[in-house]
PDB file of C-alpha atoms in Angstrom:
ATOM      1  CA  MET A   1     118.741  85.067 102.472  1.00  0.00           C
ATOM      2  CA  LYS A   2     116.520  88.205 102.644  1.00  0.00           C
ATOM      3  CA  LYS A   3     114.726  88.904  99.702  1.00  0.00           C
ATOM      4  CA  ARG A   4     116.514  92.184  98.069  1.00  0.00           C
ATOM      5  CA  LEU A   5     113.867  95.317  97.977  1.00  0.00           C
ATOM      6  CA  TRP A   6     115.807  97.368  95.738  1.00  0.00           C
ATOM      7  CA  GLN A   7     116.753  95.910  92.202  1.00  0.00           C
ATOM      8  CA  LEU A   8     119.313  98.427  89.980  1.00  0.00           C
ATOM      9  CA  LYS A   9     120.005  97.583  86.614  1.00  0.00           C
ATOM     10  CA  GLN A  10     120.209  99.682  83.452  1.00  0.00           C
ATOM     11  CA  VAL A  11     117.742  99.147  81.060  1.00  0.00           C
ATOM     12  CA  ALA A  12     119.566  96.985  78.297  1.00  0.00           C
ATOM     13  CA  ASP A  13     118.444  99.246  75.136  1.00  0.00           C
ATOM     14  CA  ASN A  14     118.530 102.543  76.716  1.00  0.00           C
ATOM     15  CA  PRO A  15     121.574 102.882  79.277  1.00  0.00           C
ATOM     16  CA  GLU A  16     120.089 106.359  80.405  1.00  0.00           C
ATOM     17  CA  GLU A  17     116.979 104.771  82.265  1.00  0.00           C
ATOM     18  CA  LEU A  18     117.563 102.786  85.068  1.00  0.00           C
ATOM     19  CA  ASP A  19     114.759 100.271  86.537  1.00  0.00           C
ATOM     20  CA  MET A  20     114.326 100.120  90.196  1.00  0.00           C
ATOM     21  CA  TYR A  21     112.057  97.704  92.174  1.00  0.00           C
ATOM     22  CA  ILE A  22     110.400  98.425  95.537  1.00  0.00           C
ATOM     23  CA  TYR A  23     108.674  94.545  96.322  1.00  0.00           C
ATOM     24  CA  ASP A  24     109.216  94.195  99.528  1.00  0.00           C
ATOM     25  CA  ASP A  25     109.079  95.892 103.575  1.00  0.00           C
ATOM     26  CA  ILE A  26     111.110  99.068 104.017  1.00  0.00           C
ATOM     27  CA  GLN A  27     113.676  98.881 107.085  1.00  0.00           C
ATOM     28  CA  GLY A  28     116.757  99.856 108.291  1.00  0.00           C
ATOM     29  CA  ASP A  29     119.611  97.267 109.864  1.00  0.00           C
ATOM     30  CA  THR A  30     118.112  95.250 112.527  1.00  0.00           C
ATOM     31  CA  PHE A  31     119.690  93.438 115.600  1.00  0.00           C
ATOM     32  CA  ASP A  32     118.490  89.660 115.465  1.00  0.00           C
ATOM     33  CA  TYR A  33     117.974  88.881 119.145  1.00  0.00           C
ATOM     34  CA  TRP A  34     118.268  84.946 118.046  1.00  0.00           C
ATOM     35  CA  THR A  35     121.554  85.256 116.695  1.00  0.00           C
ATOM     36  CA  TRP A  36     122.972  88.212 118.854  1.00  0.00           C
ATOM     37  CA  SER A  37     124.018  89.989 115.545  1.00  0.00           C
ATOM     38  CA  MET A  38     123.153  93.134 113.458  1.00  0.00           C
ATOM     39  CA  THR A  39     121.869  92.381 110.287  1.00  0.00           C
ATOM     40  CA  GLU A  40     122.657  94.733 107.420  1.00  0.00           C
ATOM     41  CA  SER A  41     119.526  95.487 105.313  1.00  0.00           C
ATOM     42  CA  GLU A  42     119.370  95.889 101.364  1.00  0.00           C
ATOM     43  CA  THR A  43     116.150  98.143 101.830  1.00  0.00           C
ATOM     44  CA  SER A  44     117.404 101.112 103.989  1.00  0.00           C
ATOM     45  CA  ALA A  45     117.661 104.469 102.849  1.00  0.00           C
ATOM     46  CA  ASN A  46     121.747 104.069 103.154  1.00  0.00           C
ATOM     47  CA  TYR A  47     121.628 101.202 101.083  1.00  0.00           C
ATOM     48  CA  PHE A  48     119.418 102.895  98.662  1.00  0.00           C
ATOM     49  CA  ARG A  49     121.882 105.852  98.444  1.00  0.00           C
ATOM     50  CA  GLU A  50     124.992 103.914  98.058  1.00  0.00           C
ATOM     51  CA  GLN A  51     123.203 101.860  94.966  1.00  0.00           C
ATOM     52  CA  LEU A  52     121.821 105.109  93.446  1.00  0.00           C
ATOM     53  CA  ALA A  53     125.314 106.852  93.558  1.00  0.00           C
ATOM     54  CA  LYS A  54     126.493 104.371  90.928  1.00  0.00           C
ATOM     55  CA  TYR A  55     124.046 105.839  88.508  1.00  0.00           C
ATOM     56  CA  PRO A  56     124.451 109.425  88.425  1.00  0.00           C
ATOM     57  CA  ASP A  57     123.794 110.232  85.002  1.00  0.00           C
ATOM     58  CA  VAL A  58     120.981 108.532  84.039  1.00  0.00           C
ATOM     59  CA  LYS A  59     118.083 110.543  82.564  1.00  0.00           C
ATOM     60  CA  GLN A  60     114.935 108.563  84.032  1.00  0.00           C
ATOM     61  CA  ILE A  61     114.523 106.368  86.756  1.00  0.00           C
ATOM     62  CA  ASN A  62     111.602 103.813  86.309  1.00  0.00           C
ATOM     63  CA  LEU A  63     110.491 102.881  89.848  1.00  0.00           C
ATOM     64  CA  TYR A  64     108.266  99.916  90.041  1.00  0.00           C
ATOM     65  CA  VAL A  65     106.241  99.531  93.397  1.00  0.00           C
ATOM     66  CA  ASN A  66     104.570  96.420  95.401  1.00  0.00           C
ATOM     67  CA  SER A  67     105.279  97.157  98.977  1.00  0.00           C
ATOM     68  CA  TYR A  68     102.816  97.312 102.161  1.00  0.00           C
ATOM     69  CA  GLY A  69     105.647  99.877 103.620  1.00  0.00           C
ATOM     70  CA  GLY A  70     107.747  99.826 106.470  1.00  0.00           C
ATOM     71  CA  SER A  71     109.820 102.272 108.353  1.00  0.00           C
ATOM     72  CA  VAL A  72     108.624 105.796 107.477  1.00  0.00           C
ATOM     73  CA  TYR A  73     112.053 106.991 108.964  1.00  0.00           C
ATOM     74  CA  GLU A  74     113.854 105.360 105.832  1.00  0.00           C
ATOM     75  CA  ALA A  75     111.271 106.238 103.643  1.00  0.00           C
ATOM     76  CA  MET A  76     111.534 109.766 104.188  1.00  0.00           C
ATOM     77  CA  ALA A  77     115.120 109.900 103.207  1.00  0.00           C
ATOM     78  CA  ILE A  78     114.617 107.623 100.226  1.00  0.00           C
ATOM     79  CA  ARG A  79     112.043 110.261  99.129  1.00  0.00           C
ATOM     80  CA  SER A  80     114.334 113.078  99.494  1.00  0.00           C
ATOM     81  CA  GLN A  81     116.850 111.080  97.820  1.00  0.00           C
ATOM     82  CA  LEU A  82     114.392 110.670  94.465  1.00  0.00           C
ATOM     83  CA  LEU A  83     113.686 114.675  94.862  1.00  0.00           C
ATOM     84  CA  ARG A  84     117.284 115.661  94.564  1.00  0.00           C
ATOM     85  CA  HIS A  85     118.047 113.231  91.774  1.00  0.00           C
ATOM     86  CA  SER A  86     118.402 115.065  88.567  1.00  0.00           C
ATOM     87  CA  ALA A  87     116.633 112.071  86.824  1.00  0.00           C
ATOM     88  CA  LYS A  88     113.201 112.331  86.022  1.00  0.00           C
ATOM     89  CA  VAL A  89     111.201 109.667  88.159  1.00  0.00           C
ATOM     90  CA  ILE A  90     108.574 107.470  87.058  1.00  0.00           C
ATOM     91  CA  ALA A  91     106.860 105.137  89.600  1.00  0.00           C
ATOM     92  CA  ILE A  92     104.613 102.444  88.449  1.00  0.00           C
ATOM     93  CA  VAL A  93     102.413 100.589  90.820  1.00  0.00           C
ATOM     94  CA  ASP A  94     102.294  96.715  90.430  1.00  0.00           C
ATOM     95  CA  GLY A  95     100.414  95.823  93.274  1.00  0.00           C
ATOM     96  CA  PHE A  96      99.996  97.647  96.703  1.00  0.00           C
ATOM     97  CA  ALA A  97     101.784 101.079  97.534  1.00  0.00           C
ATOM     98  CA  CYS A  98     100.759 100.943 101.224  1.00  0.00           C
ATOM     99  CA  SER A  99     102.037 103.190 104.510  1.00  0.00           C
ATOM    100  CA  ALA A 100     105.560 104.349 103.680  1.00  0.00           C
ATOM    101  CA  ALA A 101     105.846 103.147 100.375  1.00  0.00           C
ATOM    102  CA  SER A 102     103.050 105.249  99.200  1.00  0.00           C
ATOM    103  CA  PHE A 103     104.953 108.244 101.061  1.00  0.00           C
ATOM    104  CA  ILE A 104     107.758 107.477  98.633  1.00  0.00           C
ATOM    105  CA  LEU A 105     105.359 107.989  95.327  1.00  0.00           C
ATOM    106  CA  THR A 106     105.042 111.597  96.326  1.00  0.00           C
ATOM    107  CA  GLY A 107     108.554 112.246  95.716  1.00  0.00           C
ATOM    108  CA  CYS A 108     108.098 110.783  91.974  1.00  0.00           C
ATOM    109  CA  ASP A 109     107.527 113.310  89.066  1.00  0.00           C
ATOM    110  CA  GLU A 110     104.942 110.797  88.104  1.00  0.00           C
ATOM    111  CA  VAL A 111     102.858 108.050  89.343  1.00  0.00           C
ATOM    112  CA  LYS A 112     101.320 105.099  87.394  1.00  0.00           C
ATOM    113  CA  MET A 113      98.940 102.629  88.513  1.00  0.00           C
ATOM    114  CA  TYR A 114      97.114  99.680  87.004  1.00  0.00           C
ATOM    115  CA  SER A 115      93.583  99.939  87.075  1.00  0.00           C
ATOM    116  CA  ASN A 116      93.268  97.218  89.744  1.00  0.00           C
ATOM    117  CA  THR A 117      96.023  98.745  91.995  1.00  0.00           C
ATOM    118  CA  MET A 118      96.112 100.236  95.033  1.00  0.00           C
ATOM    119  CA  GLN A 119      97.275 102.819  97.742  1.00  0.00           C
ATOM    120  CA  MET A 120      96.839 102.972 101.320  1.00  0.00           C
ATOM    121  CA  ILE A 121      97.454 105.629 103.487  1.00  0.00           C
ATOM    122  CA  HIS A 122      97.253 106.274 107.497  1.00  0.00           C
ATOM    123  CA  ASN A 123      98.515 108.015 110.209  1.00  0.00           C
ATOM    124  CA  MET A 124     102.275 106.797 111.713  1.00  0.00           C
ATOM    125  CA  TRP A 125     102.281 104.912 114.569  1.00  0.00           C
ATOM    126  CA  ASP A 126     104.895 103.383 117.046  1.00  0.00           C
ATOM    127  CA  VAL A 127     105.565 101.237 119.925  1.00  0.00           C
ATOM    128  CA  VAL A 128     106.162 103.038 123.141  1.00  0.00           C
ATOM    129  CA  ALA A 129     106.919 102.136 126.678  1.00  0.00           C
ATOM    130  CA  GLY A 130     107.274 104.302 129.781  1.00  0.00           C
ATOM    131  CA  ASN A 131     105.484 106.442 132.238  1.00  0.00           C
ATOM    132  CA  ALA A 132     102.397 108.800 131.923  1.00  0.00           C
ATOM    133  CA  ASN A 133     104.412 111.620 130.921  1.00  0.00           C
ATOM    134  CA  GLN A 134     106.560 109.691 128.282  1.00  0.00           C
ATOM    135  CA  LEU A 135     103.346 108.074 126.972  1.00  0.00           C
ATOM    136  CA  ARG A 136     101.980 111.506 126.318  1.00  0.00           C
ATOM    137  CA  LYS A 137     104.891 112.896 124.937  1.00  0.00           C
ATOM    138  CA  ALA A 138     105.279 110.004 122.508  1.00  0.00           C
ATOM    139  CA  ALA A 139     101.715 110.984 121.027  1.00  0.00           C
ATOM    140  CA  ASP A 140     102.360 114.624 121.023  1.00  0.00           C
ATOM    141  CA  ASP A 141     105.402 113.713 119.040  1.00  0.00           C
ATOM    142  CA  LEU A 142     103.471 111.418 116.546  1.00  0.00           C
ATOM    143  CA  ASP A 143     101.192 114.558 116.057  1.00  0.00           C
ATOM    144  CA  LYS A 144     104.061 116.796 115.028  1.00  0.00           C
ATOM    145  CA  LEU A 145     105.544 114.573 112.482  1.00  0.00           C
ATOM    146  CA  MET A 146     102.141 113.901 110.681  1.00  0.00           C
ATOM    147  CA  GLU A 147     102.267 117.628 110.226  1.00  0.00           C
ATOM    148  CA  GLY A 148     105.356 117.075 108.290  1.00  0.00           C
ATOM    149  CA  ASN A 149     104.156 113.729 106.602  1.00  0.00           C
ATOM    150  CA  ARG A 150     101.045 115.646 105.428  1.00  0.00           C
ATOM    151  CA  GLN A 151     102.702 118.071 103.749  1.00  0.00           C
ATOM    152  CA  ALA A 152     104.416 115.436 101.165  1.00  0.00           C
ATOM    153  CA  TYR A 153     101.196 114.420 100.220  1.00  0.00           C
ATOM    154  CA  LEU A 154      99.630 117.340  99.690  1.00  0.00           C
ATOM    155  CA  GLU A 155     102.621 118.830  97.787  1.00  0.00           C
ATOM    156  CA  LYS A 156     101.886 115.889  95.368  1.00  0.00           C
ATOM    157  CA  SER A 157      98.122 116.285  94.824  1.00  0.00           C
ATOM    158  CA  GLY A 158      98.888 119.577  93.520  1.00  0.00           C
ATOM    159  CA  GLY A 159      95.607 121.299  95.242  1.00  0.00           C
ATOM    160  CA  LYS A 160      93.374 118.071  94.263  1.00  0.00           C
ATOM    161  CA  ILE A 161      92.769 117.658  98.041  1.00  0.00           C
ATOM    162  CA  SER A 162      92.376 119.634 100.854  1.00  0.00           C
ATOM    163  CA  GLU A 163      93.978 118.929 104.394  1.00  0.00           C
ATOM    164  CA  GLU A 164      90.825 118.166 106.224  1.00  0.00           C
ATOM    165  CA  GLU A 165      90.212 115.444 103.437  1.00  0.00           C
ATOM    166  CA  LEU A 166      93.367 114.079 104.040  1.00  0.00           C
ATOM    167  CA  ILE A 167      93.381 113.883 107.715  1.00  0.00           C
ATOM    168  CA  GLU A 168      89.857 112.355 107.261  1.00  0.00           C
ATOM    169  CA  LEU A 169      91.673 109.740 105.334  1.00  0.00           C
ATOM    170  CA  LEU A 170      94.667 109.010 106.838  1.00  0.00           C
ATOM    171  CA  ASP A 171      92.560 108.774 110.432  1.00  0.00           C
ATOM    172  CA  ASN A 172      90.324 106.159 108.590  1.00  0.00           C
ATOM    173  CA  GLU A 173      93.339 104.078 107.564  1.00  0.00           C
ATOM    174  CA  THR A 174      92.155 104.473 103.741  1.00  0.00           C
ATOM    175  CA  TRP A 175      92.741 102.013 100.613  1.00  0.00           C
ATOM    176  CA  LEU A 176      92.224 104.142  97.667  1.00  0.00           C
ATOM    177  CA  THR A 177      91.628 102.739  94.140  1.00  0.00           C
ATOM    178  CA  ALA A 178      93.813 103.971  91.346  1.00  0.00           C
ATOM    179  CA  GLN A 179      90.955 106.096  90.298  1.00  0.00           C
ATOM    180  CA  GLU A 180      90.445 107.622  93.687  1.00  0.00           C
ATOM    181  CA  CYS A 181      94.320 108.309  93.554  1.00  0.00           C
ATOM    182  CA  LEU A 182      93.690 109.973  90.356  1.00  0.00           C
ATOM    183  CA  ASP A 183      91.212 112.292  91.635  1.00  0.00           C
ATOM    184  CA  TYR A 184      93.006 113.053  94.670  1.00  0.00           C
ATOM    185  CA  GLY A 185      96.461 113.849  92.646  1.00  0.00           C
ATOM    186  CA  LEU A 186      98.383 111.097  94.359  1.00  0.00           C
ATOM    187  CA  ALA A 187      98.579 109.762  90.767  1.00  0.00           C
ATOM    188  CA  ASP A 188      98.865 110.864  87.494  1.00  0.00           C
ATOM    189  CA  GLU A 189      97.623 108.249  85.011  1.00  0.00           C
ATOM    190  CA  VAL A 190      95.956 105.109  85.378  1.00  0.00           C
ATOM    191  CA  ILE A 191      96.837 102.140  83.200  1.00  0.00           C
ATOM    192  CA  ALA A 192      93.811 100.211  81.704  1.00  0.00           C
ATOM    193  CA  GLU A 193      95.365  96.985  81.910  1.00  0.00           C
ATOM    194  CA  GLU A 194      95.267  95.172  85.343  1.00  0.00           C
ATOM    195  CA  ALA A 195      98.199  94.083  87.022  1.00  0.00           C
ATOM    196  CA  ASP A 196      98.583  90.708  88.588  1.00  0.00           C
ATOM    197  CA  LEU A 197      97.786  90.913  92.248  1.00  0.00           C
ATOM    198  CA  THR A 198      99.074  87.362  93.479  1.00  0.00           C
ATOM    199  CA  GLU A 199     102.506  88.451  94.951  1.00  0.00           C
ATOM    200  CA  ALA A 200     100.665  91.638  96.370  1.00  0.00           C
ATOM    201  CA  LYS A 201      98.150  89.418  98.216  1.00  0.00           C
ATOM    202  CA  GLN A 202     101.092  87.615  99.456  1.00  0.00           C
ATOM    203  CA  LEU A 203     102.736  90.634 100.863  1.00  0.00           C
ATOM    204  CA  LEU A 204      99.625  91.633 102.322  1.00  0.00           C
ATOM    205  CA  GLN A 205      99.289  88.565 104.333  1.00  0.00           C
ATOM    206  CA  LYS A 206     102.894  88.945 105.465  1.00  0.00           C
ATOM    207  CA  ALA A 207     102.315  92.497 106.703  1.00  0.00           C
ATOM    208  CA  ASN A 208      99.725  90.872 109.027  1.00  0.00           C
ATOM    209  CA  LYS A 209     102.193  88.443 110.002  1.00  0.00           C
ATOM    210  CA  THR A 210     104.812  90.580 110.540  1.00  0.00           C
ATOM    211  CA  LEU A 211     102.667  92.856 112.564  1.00  0.00           C
ATOM    212  CA  GLU A 212     101.232  90.248 115.065  1.00  0.00           C
ATOM    213  CA  GLN A 213     104.989  89.331 115.625  1.00  0.00           C
ATOM    214  CA  GLN A 214     105.489  92.805 116.519  1.00  0.00           C
ATOM    215  CA  LEU A 215     103.068  92.989 119.257  1.00  0.00           C
ATOM    216  CA  SER A 216     103.952  89.706 120.406  1.00  0.00           C
ATOM    217  CA  TYR A 217     107.815  90.620 120.768  1.00  0.00           C
ATOM    218  CA  SER A 218     106.734  94.003 122.303  1.00  0.00           C
ATOM    219  CA  ARG A 219     104.353  92.369 125.020  1.00  0.00           C
ATOM    220  CA  ALA A 220     107.211  89.654 125.562  1.00  0.00           C
ATOM    221  CA  LEU A 221     109.494  92.210 126.292  1.00  0.00           C
ATOM    222  CA  SER A 222     107.091  94.637 128.706  1.00  0.00           C
ATOM    223  CA  ALA A 223     106.566  91.355 130.672  1.00  0.00           C
ATOM    224  CA  GLN A 224     110.411  90.799 131.119  1.00  0.00           C
ATOM    225  CA  ILE A 225     110.839  94.517 132.057  1.00  0.00           C
ATOM    226  CA  LYS A 226     108.062  94.141 134.619  1.00  0.00           C
ATOM    227  CA  GLN A 227     109.317  90.740 135.978  1.00  0.00           C
ATOM    228  CA  LEU A 228     113.001  92.105 136.319  1.00  0.00           C
ATOM    229  CA  SER A 229     111.472  95.295 138.055  1.00  0.00           C
ATOM    230  CA  GLN A 230     109.399  93.373 140.916  1.00  0.00           C
ATOM    231  CA  LYS A 231     110.969  92.110 143.770  1.00  0.00           C
ATOM    232  CA  PRO A 232     110.612  88.079 144.077  1.00  0.00           C
ATOM    233  CA  LYS A 233     108.586  86.879 146.744  1.00  0.00           C
ATOM    234  CA  GLU A 234     109.136  84.247 148.982  1.00  0.00           C
ATOM    235  CA  ALA A 235     106.653  81.333 148.123  1.00  0.00           C
ATOM    236  CA  GLU A 236     103.922  80.835 150.181  1.00  0.00           C
ATOM    237  CA  PRO A 237     103.232  77.108 151.200  1.00  0.00           C
ATOM    238  CA  LYS A 238     100.075  76.146 150.047  1.00  0.00           C
ATOM    239  CA  PRO A 239      97.506  74.508 152.553  1.00  0.00           C
ATOM    240  CA  ASP A 240      96.885  70.871 151.930  1.00  0.00           C
ATOM    241  CA  PRO A 241      93.093  70.412 150.696  1.00  0.00           C
ATOM    242  CA  LYS A 242      90.449  69.159 153.117  1.00  0.00           C
ATOM    243  CA  PRO A 243      89.368  65.464 152.781  1.00  0.00           C
ATOM    244  CA  ILE A 244      85.927  65.181 151.484  1.00  0.00           C
ATOM    245  CA  PRO A 245      84.090  63.877 154.716  1.00  0.00           C
ATOM    246  CA  ASN A 246      82.880  60.220 154.470  1.00  0.00           C
ATOM    247  CA  ASP A 247      81.547  58.097 157.226  1.00  0.00           C
ATOM    248  CA  ASN A 248      83.789  54.994 157.324  1.00  0.00           C
ATOM    249  CA  ASN A 249      80.737  53.108 158.524  1.00  0.00           C
ATOM    250  CA  ASP A 250      79.298  54.165 155.236  1.00  0.00           C
ATOM    251  CA  PRO A 251      80.126  51.657 152.367  1.00  0.00           C
ATOM    252  CA  GLU A 252      78.628  54.164 149.563  1.00  0.00           C
ATOM    253  CA  PRO A 253      81.816  56.517 148.587  1.00  0.00           C
ATOM    254  CA  GLN A 254      80.978  60.235 148.836  1.00  0.00           C
ATOM    255  CA  GLU A 255      81.460  60.945 144.830  1.00  0.00           C
ATOM    256  CA  ASN A 256      78.453  58.211 144.411  1.00  0.00           C
ATOM    257  CA  LYS A 257      76.262  60.029 147.083  1.00  0.00           C
ATOM    258  CA  THR A 258      76.521  63.215 145.014  1.00  0.00           C
ATOM    259  CA  LYS A 259      75.990  61.718 141.902  1.00  0.00           C
ATOM    260  CA  ASN A 260      72.709  60.142 143.074  1.00  0.00           C
ATOM    261  CA  LEU A 261      71.688  63.187 144.670  1.00  0.00           C
ATOM    262  CA  PHE A 262      72.192  65.247 141.194  1.00  0.00           C
ATOM    263  CA  MET A 263      70.137  62.448 139.275  1.00  0.00           C
ATOM    264  CA  ALA A 264      67.256  62.530 142.041  1.00  0.00           C
ATOM    265  CA  LEU A 265      67.052  66.159 141.417  1.00  0.00           C
ATOM    266  CA  PHE A 266      67.135  66.084 137.711  1.00  0.00           C
ATOM    267  CA  VAL A 267      64.159  63.565 137.740  1.00  0.00           C
ATOM    268  CA  ASN A 268      62.224  65.359 140.287  1.00  0.00           C
ATOM    269  CA  LYS A 269      62.550  68.466 137.606  1.00  0.00           C
ATOM    270  CA  GLU A 270      61.422  66.555 134.735  1.00  0.00           C
ATOM    271  CA  GLU A 271      58.383  65.215 136.624  1.00  0.00           C
ATOM    272  CA  ASP A 272      57.060  68.552 137.549  1.00  0.00           C
TER     273      ASP A 272
END
């Protein structure tokens, strides 16, 4: 069973506060090609909306984050939901807040980071297939989407970072320390204590594995599409390999002759 990303519970000693945990990847519903069935995600914006609606009167939401990111499509809607909610949203980075997870942080009123935690920001990417025009359009679409994406970071920074500086950070797929996030306005406080990053490291390893799987699936799908689009060719008979000539009157096999010739050349080389 998939580990739940969002864990919503009211704080025992304060029913006006709500704890939330982002401790896994962010994704929508997925289709399982192995079982040929749809899997409902507990990490989607829709699931988040349903759960958040159960607590309309809370005054403060504590959002604990340790995630390498996921779908920016889902993250955009989650961020908007946090902005609309009347509660004060305080995010605490427990490990990594990467990619789409860092985007969600821009919708929080306050972002606190332990001194050894990090954010990672980069440009959006996608896996596409098609002709040359479609590929060019996909790149243009990503550029357009990033224009809106950057505004979220710029608004959160409060003027501490220019758009030119942000573009450079995004282009370089930059890891930011807690102090750097504070300097850029992407965090509001650095907690002097250090967080346990054991689970964060495991998430990063999982991120690498997941990316490899996605690329593998994409290559396999492309190969299948290419194979289906090609007309099968009739198999041509392969010519029989020519036998190595050998004099029937010569008792020494041809392979021994070759070996002896090689050894003779090797000895002569050593003697030179």
